[in-house]
Coordinates of N, CA and C in Angstrom, one line a residue:
X1 N 0.8 -1.2 0.0 CA 0.0 0.0 0.0 C 0.9 1.3 0.0
X2 N 1.7 1.4 1.0 CA 2.5 2.6 1.1 C 3.7 2.3 2.1
X3 N 4.7 3.1 1.9 CA 5.9 3.0 2.9 C 6.0 4.3 3.6
X4 N 6.5 4.2 4.8 CA 6.7 5.3 5.7 C 8.1 5.2 6.2
X5 N 9.0 6.3 5.9 CA 10.4 6.2 6.2 C 10.8 7.1 7.3
X6 N 11.7 6.7 8.1 CA 12.3 7.5 9.1 C 13.8 7.2 9.2
X7 N 14.6 8.2 9.4 CA 16.1 7.9 9.5 C 16.4 8.3 11.0
X8 N 17.0 7.4 11.7 CA 17.4 7.6 13.1 C 18.9 7.7 13.1
X9 N 19.4 8.8 13.7 CA 20.9 8.9 13.7 C 21.3 9.2 15.1
X10 N 22.3 8.4 15.6 CA 23.0 8.6 16.9 C 24.5 8.5 16.6
X11 N 25.2 9.2 17.4 CA 26.7 9.2 17.2 C 27.4 9.3 18.6
X12 N 28.3 8.4 18.8 CA 29.1 8.4 20.0 C 30.1 9.6 19.9
X13 N 30.2 10.3 21.0 CA 31.2 11.4 21.0 C 32.3 10.9 21.9
X14 N 32.8 11.7 22.8 CA 34.0 11.2 23.6 C 33.6 10.4 24.8
X15 N 32.4 10.0 24.9 CA 31.9 9.2 26.1 C 32.5 7.8 26.1
X16 N 32.5 7.3 27.3 CA 33.0 5.9 27.5 C 31.8 5.0 27.2
X17 N 31.7 4.5 26.0 CA 30.6 3.7 25.5 C 30.4 2.4 26.3
X18 N 31.5 1.7 26.5 CA 31.4 0.4 27.1 C 31.0 0.5 28.6
X19 N 31.2 1.6 29.3 CA 30.7 1.7 30.6 C 29.3 2.2 30.7
X20 N 28.6 2.4 29.6 CA 27.2 2.9 29.6 C 27.1 4.3 29.8
X21 N 28.1 5.1 29.9 CA 28.0 6.5 30.2 C 28.1 7.3 28.9
X22 N 27.2 7.0 27.9 CA 27.1 7.7 26.7 C 25.8 8.3 26.5
X23 N 25.7 9.4 25.7 CA 24.5 10.1 25.5 C 23.5 9.2 24.7
X24 N 22.2 9.3 25.1 CA 21.2 8.6 24.4 C 20.5 9.6 23.4
X25 N 21.0 10.8 23.3 CA 20.4 11.8 22.4 C 20.6 11.4 20.9
X26 N 19.6 11.5 20.1 CA 19.7 11.2 18.7 C 18.7 12.0 17.9
X27 N 18.6 11.8 16.6 CA 17.7 12.6 15.8 C 16.9 11.7 14.9
X28 N 15.6 12.1 14.9 CA 14.7 11.4 13.9 C 14.5 12.3 12.8
X29 N 14.7 11.8 11.6 CA 14.5 12.6 10.3 C 13.5 11.9 9.5
X30 N 12.6 12.7 8.9 CA 11.5 12.1 8.1 C 11.6 12.6 6.6
X31 N 11.0 11.9 5.7 CA 11.2 12.2 4.3 C 10.6 13.5 3.9
X32 N 9.7 14.1 4.7 CA 9.2 15.4 4.4 C 10.1 16.6 4.8
X33 N 11.2 16.2 5.5 CA 12.2 17.2 5.9 C 12.2 17.5 7.4
X34 N 11.3 17.1 8.1 CA 11.2 17.4 9.5 C 12.3 16.6 10.3
X35 N 12.9 17.2 11.2 CA 13.9 16.5 12.1 C 13.5 16.8 13.6
X36 N 13.5 15.8 14.4 CA 13.1 15.9 15.8 C 14.2 15.4 16.7
X37 N 14.5 16.2 17.7 CA 15.4 15.7 18.8 C 14.8 14.6 19.6
X38 N 15.5 13.5 19.7 CA 14.9 12.4 20.5 C 16.0 11.9 21.5
X39 N 15.5 11.2 22.5 CA 16.4 10.6 23.5 C 15.7 9.5 24.2
X40 N 16.3 8.9 25.1 CA 15.7 7.9 26.0 C 14.8 8.6 27.0
X41 N 13.8 7.9 27.5 CA 13.0 8.4 28.6 C 13.8 8.8 29.8
X42 N 13.7 10.0 30.3 CA 14.6 10.5 31.4 C 14.2 9.8 32.7
X43 N 13.1 9.0 32.8 CA 12.8 8.2 34.0 C 13.6 6.9 33.9
X44 N 14.0 6.5 32.7 CA 14.7 5.3 32.6 C 16.2 5.5 32.5
X45 N 16.6 6.5 31.7 CA 18.1 6.9 31.7 C 18.1 8.3 32.1
X46 N 18.8 8.5 33.2 CA 18.8 9.9 33.9 C 19.7 10.9 33.1
X47 N 19.3 12.2 33.1 CA 20.2 13.2 32.6 C 21.5 13.1 33.4
X48 N 22.6 13.5 32.8 CA 22.8 14.1 31.6 C 23.0 13.2 30.4
X49 N 22.7 11.9 30.6 CA 22.8 11.0 29.5 C 21.6 11.0 28.5
X50 N 20.6 11.7 28.9 CA 19.4 11.9 28.1 C 19.0 13.4 28.2
X51 N 18.3 13.9 27.2 CA 17.8 15.2 27.2 C 16.3 15.2 27.5
X52 N 15.9 15.7 28.7 CA 14.4 15.7 29.0 C 13.5 16.4 28.0
X53 N 14.1 17.4 27.3 CA 13.3 18.2 26.4 C 13.1 17.4 25.1
X54 N 13.8 16.4 24.8 CA 13.7 15.6 23.6 C 12.5 14.6 23.7
X55 N 12.0 14.2 22.6 CA 10.9 13.3 22.5 C 11.5 11.9 22.7
X56 N 10.9 11.1 23.6 CA 11.3 9.7 23.8 C 10.4 8.8 23.0
X57 N 10.8 7.6 22.7 CA 10.0 6.6 21.9 C 8.6 6.4 22.5
X58 N 8.5 6.3 23.9 CA 7.2 6.0 24.5 C 6.3 7.2 24.3
X59 N 6.8 8.4 24.4 CA 5.9 9.6 24.1 C 5.5 9.6 22.7
X60 N 6.4 9.3 21.8 CA 6.1 9.3 20.3 C 5.0 8.3 20.0
X61 N 5.1 7.1 20.7 CA 4.0 6.1 20.4 C 2.7 6.7 20.9
X62 N 2.6 7.3 22.0 CA 1.3 7.8 22.5 C 0.9 8.9 21.6
X63 N 1.8 9.8 21.2 CA 1.4 10.9 20.3 C 0.9 10.3 18.9
X64 N 1.5 9.3 18.4 CA 1.1 8.6 17.2 C -0.3 8.1 17.3
X65 N -0.6 7.4 18.4 CA -1.9 6.9 18.6 C -3.0 8.0 18.7
X66 N -2.6 9.1 19.4 CA -3.6 10.2 19.6 C -3.8 10.9 18.2
X67 N -2.7 11.2 17.5 CA -2.7 11.9 16.3 C -3.6 11.1 15.2
X68 N -3.3 9.8 15.2 CA -4.1 9.0 14.2 C -5.6 9.0 14.5
X69 N -5.9 8.8 15.8 CA -7.3 8.9 16.2 C -7.9 10.2 15.9
X70 N -7.2 11.3 16.1 CA -7.7 12.6 15.8 C -8.0 12.8 14.3
X71 N -7.0 12.4 13.5 CA -7.1 12.6 12.1 C -8.3 11.8 11.5
X72 N -8.5 10.6 12.1 CA -9.6 9.7 11.6 C -10.9 10.3 12.1
X73 N -10.9 10.8 13.3 CA -12.1 11.5 13.9 C -12.5 12.7 13.0
X74 N -11.5 13.5 12.7 CA -11.8 14.7 11.9 C -12.4 14.3 10.5
X75 N -11.8 13.3 9.9 CA -12.3 12.9 8.6 C -13.8 12.4 8.7
X76 N -14.1 11.6 9.7 CA -15.4 11.0 9.9 C -16.4 12.1 10.2
X77 N -16.0 13.1 11.1 CA -16.9 14.2 11.4 C -17.2 15.0 10.2
X78 N -16.2 15.3 9.4 CA -16.5 16.1 8.2 C -17.4 15.4 7.2
X79 N -17.2 14.1 7.1 CA -18.1 13.3 6.2 C -19.6 13.4 6.7
X80 N -19.8 13.5 8.1 CA -21.1 13.5 8.7 C -21.7 14.9 8.7
X81 N -20.9 15.9 8.3 CA -21.4 17.3 8.3 C -21.2 18.1 9.6
X82 N -20.3 17.5 10.5 CA -20.0 18.2 11.8 C -18.8 19.0 11.6
X83 N -18.8 20.3 11.8 CA -17.7 21.2 11.8 C -16.9 21.1 13.1
X84 N -15.7 21.0 13.0 CA -14.8 21.0 14.3 C -13.9 22.2 14.2
X85 N -14.0 23.0 15.2 CA -13.2 24.2 15.3 C -11.8 24.0 16.0
X86 N -11.8 23.1 17.0 CA -10.6 22.7 17.6 C -10.7 21.3 18.2
X87 N -9.5 20.7 18.4 CA -9.4 19.3 18.9 C -8.1 19.3 19.7
X88 N -8.2 19.1 21.0 CA -7.0 19.0 21.8 C -7.1 17.7 22.6
X89 N -6.0 16.9 22.6 CA -6.0 15.7 23.4 C -4.8 15.7 24.3
X90 N -5.1 15.4 25.6 CA -4.0 15.3 26.6 C -3.9 13.8 26.8
X91 N -3.3 13.1 25.9 CA -3.2 11.7 25.9 C -2.1 11.2 26.9
X92 N -2.3 10.1 27.5 CA -1.4 9.5 28.5 C -1.2 8.0 28.2
X93 N 0.1 7.7 28.1 CA 0.4 6.3 28.0 C 0.9 5.7 29.3
X94 N 0.6 4.4 29.5 CA 1.0 3.8 30.8 C 1.9 2.6 30.4
X95 N 3.1 2.6 31.1 CA 4.0 1.4 31.0 C 3.8 0.5 32.2
X96 N 3.7 -0.8 31.9 CA 3.7 -1.8 32.9 C 4.7 -2.9 32.5
X97 N 4.8 -3.9 33.3 CA 5.6 -5.0 32.9 C 4.8 -6.2 32.4
X98 N 5.2 -6.8 31.3 CA 4.5 -8.0 30.8 C 4.8 -9.2 31.6
X99 N 4.3 -10.4 31.2 CA 4.4 -11.6 32.0 C 5.9 -12.0 32.1
X100 N 6.7 -11.5 31.3 CA 8.2 -11.8 31.3 C 8.9 -10.8 32.1
X101 N 8.2 -9.8 32.6 CA 8.9 -8.7 33.4 C 9.5 -7.6 32.6
X102 N 9.1 -7.6 31.3 CA 9.6 -6.6 30.4 C 8.7 -5.4 30.3
X103 N 9.2 -4.2 30.5 CA 8.3 -3.0 30.4 C 7.8 -2.8 29.0
X104 N 6.5 -2.4 28.9 CA 5.9 -2.1 27.6 C 4.8 -1.1 27.8
X105 N 4.4 -0.4 26.7 CA 3.3 0.6 26.8 C 2.1 -0.3 26.6
X106 N 1.4 -0.5 27.8 CA 0.3 -1.4 27.8 C -1.0 -0.7 27.6
X107 N -1.0 0.6 27.7 CA -2.3 1.3 27.6 C -2.1 2.8 27.2
X108 N -3.0 3.3 26.4 CA -3.0 4.7 26.0 C -4.4 5.2 26.3
X109 N -4.5 6.3 27.1 CA -5.8 6.9 27.4 C -5.9 8.2 26.6
X110 N -6.8 8.3 25.7 CA -7.0 9.6 25.0 C -8.1 10.4 25.7
X111 N -7.9 11.7 25.8 CA -8.8 12.5 26.5 C -9.1 13.8 25.6
X112 N -9.7 13.6 24.5 CA -9.9 14.7 23.6 C -11.0 15.7 24.1
X113 N -10.6 16.9 23.9 CA -11.6 18.0 24.1 C -11.9 18.6 22.7
X114 N -13.1 18.6 22.3 CA -13.5 19.0 20.9 C -14.4 20.1 21.0
X115 N -14.1 21.1 20.2 CA -15.1 22.3 20.1 C -15.7 22.2 18.7
X116 N -17.0 22.0 18.7 CA -17.7 22.0 17.4 C -18.2 23.4 17.1
X117 N -18.3 23.7 15.8 CA -18.8 24.9 15.3 C -19.9 24.6 14.3
X118 N -20.3 25.6 13.6 CA -21.3 25.4 12.5 C -22.7 25.2 13.1
X119 N -23.6 24.9 12.2 CA -25.0 24.8 12.5 C -25.4 23.4 13.0
X120 N -24.7 22.4 12.5 CA -25.1 21.0 12.8 C -24.2 20.5 13.9
X121 N -24.7 20.3 15.1 CA -24.0 19.8 16.3 C -24.3 18.3 16.6
X122 N -23.3 17.5 16.9 CA -23.6 16.1 17.2 C -24.1 15.9 18.6
X123 N -24.9 14.9 18.8 CA -25.3 14.5 20.1 C -24.2 13.8 20.8
X124 N -24.3 13.6 22.1 CA -23.2 12.8 22.8 C -23.1 11.4 22.2
X125 N -24.2 10.8 21.8 CA -24.2 9.5 21.2 C -23.5 9.5 19.9
X126 N -23.7 10.5 19.1 CA -23.0 10.6 17.8 C -21.5 10.8 18.0
X127 N -21.1 11.6 19.0 CA -19.7 11.8 19.3 C -19.1 10.5 19.7
X128 N -19.8 9.8 20.6 CA -19.3 8.5 21.0 C -19.1 7.5 19.8
X129 N -20.1 7.5 18.9 CA -20.0 6.7 17.7 C -18.8 7.1 16.8
X130 N -18.6 8.4 16.7 CA -17.5 8.9 15.9 C -16.2 8.4 16.5
X131 N -16.1 8.5 17.8 CA -14.8 8.0 18.5 C -14.7 6.4 18.2
X132 N -15.8 5.7 18.3 CA -15.8 4.3 18.1 C -15.3 4.0 16.7
X133 N -15.8 4.6 15.7 CA -15.4 4.4 14.4 C -14.0 4.8 14.1
X134 N -13.6 6.0 14.7 CA -12.2 6.4 14.5 C -11.3 5.4 15.1
X135 N -11.6 4.8 16.2 CA -10.7 3.8 16.8 C -10.6 2.6 15.9
X136 N -11.8 2.1 15.3 CA -11.8 1.0 14.5 C -11.0 1.2 13.2
X137 N -11.0 2.4 12.7 CA -10.3 2.7 11.4 C -8.9 3.3 11.5
X138 N -8.5 3.6 12.7 CA -7.1 4.3 12.9 C -6.0 3.2 12.6
X139 N -5.2 3.6 11.7 CA -4.1 2.7 11.3 C -3.2 2.4 12.4
X140 N -2.9 3.3 13.3 CA -1.9 3.1 14.4 C -2.6 2.2 15.4
X141 N -3.9 2.4 15.8 CA -4.6 1.6 16.7 C -4.6 0.2 16.3
X142 N -4.7 0.0 15.0 CA -4.7 -1.4 14.4 C -3.4 -2.0 14.3
X143 N -2.3 -1.2 14.7 CA -0.9 -1.7 14.6 C -0.3 -2.0 16.0
X144 N -1.0 -1.6 17.0 CA -0.4 -1.8 18.4 C -1.3 -2.7 19.2
X145 N -0.7 -3.3 20.2 CA -1.5 -4.2 21.1 C -1.8 -3.5 22.4
X146 N -1.4 -2.3 22.6 CA -1.8 -1.5 23.9 C -3.3 -1.4 23.9
X147 N -3.9 -1.4 25.1 CA -5.3 -1.1 25.3 C -5.5 0.4 25.1
X148 N -6.3 0.8 24.2 CA -6.6 2.2 23.9 C -8.0 2.6 24.3
X149 N -8.1 3.6 25.2 CA -9.5 4.0 25.6 C -9.6 5.5 25.3
X150 N -10.8 5.9 25.1 CA -11.1 7.3 24.8 C -12.1 7.8 25.9
X151 N -11.6 8.9 26.6 CA -12.5 9.5 27.7 C -12.9 10.8 27.1
X152 N -14.0 10.8 26.5 CA -14.6 12.1 25.9 C -15.7 12.6 26.7
X153 N -15.9 13.9 26.7 CA -17.0 14.5 27.5 C -18.3 14.2 26.8

């Protein structure tokens, strides 16, 4: 169907790599030209070996889930004739340990706040159905095994 490319670049500087005292900072570059500073989760690898301001993979996964859900929701709402003026999601991912004791992102909780405009406003039931359909059709939600819930008003 399609390919999606990312280039991840990390380089050792003068740090003692074998002792584990090396920077986890790296760059994500995408085919459209965007580059993002990335690093390890600062709760897992403490600064100064990581940059707390950089995006970590766990945050990126939660953002991808939220972004995909939002884009699918916007598409479905537009098809139904509902105008959306703004959509803000304060998504939260939860890491737990699996049966082998390995940490993983086991859940993502989406908490969208949506402002509708225009003349046609959806009922709460219609909003819930739009979220349900968005979840079913979201490419990322269909690609991960984390439990994804939507807490909408």
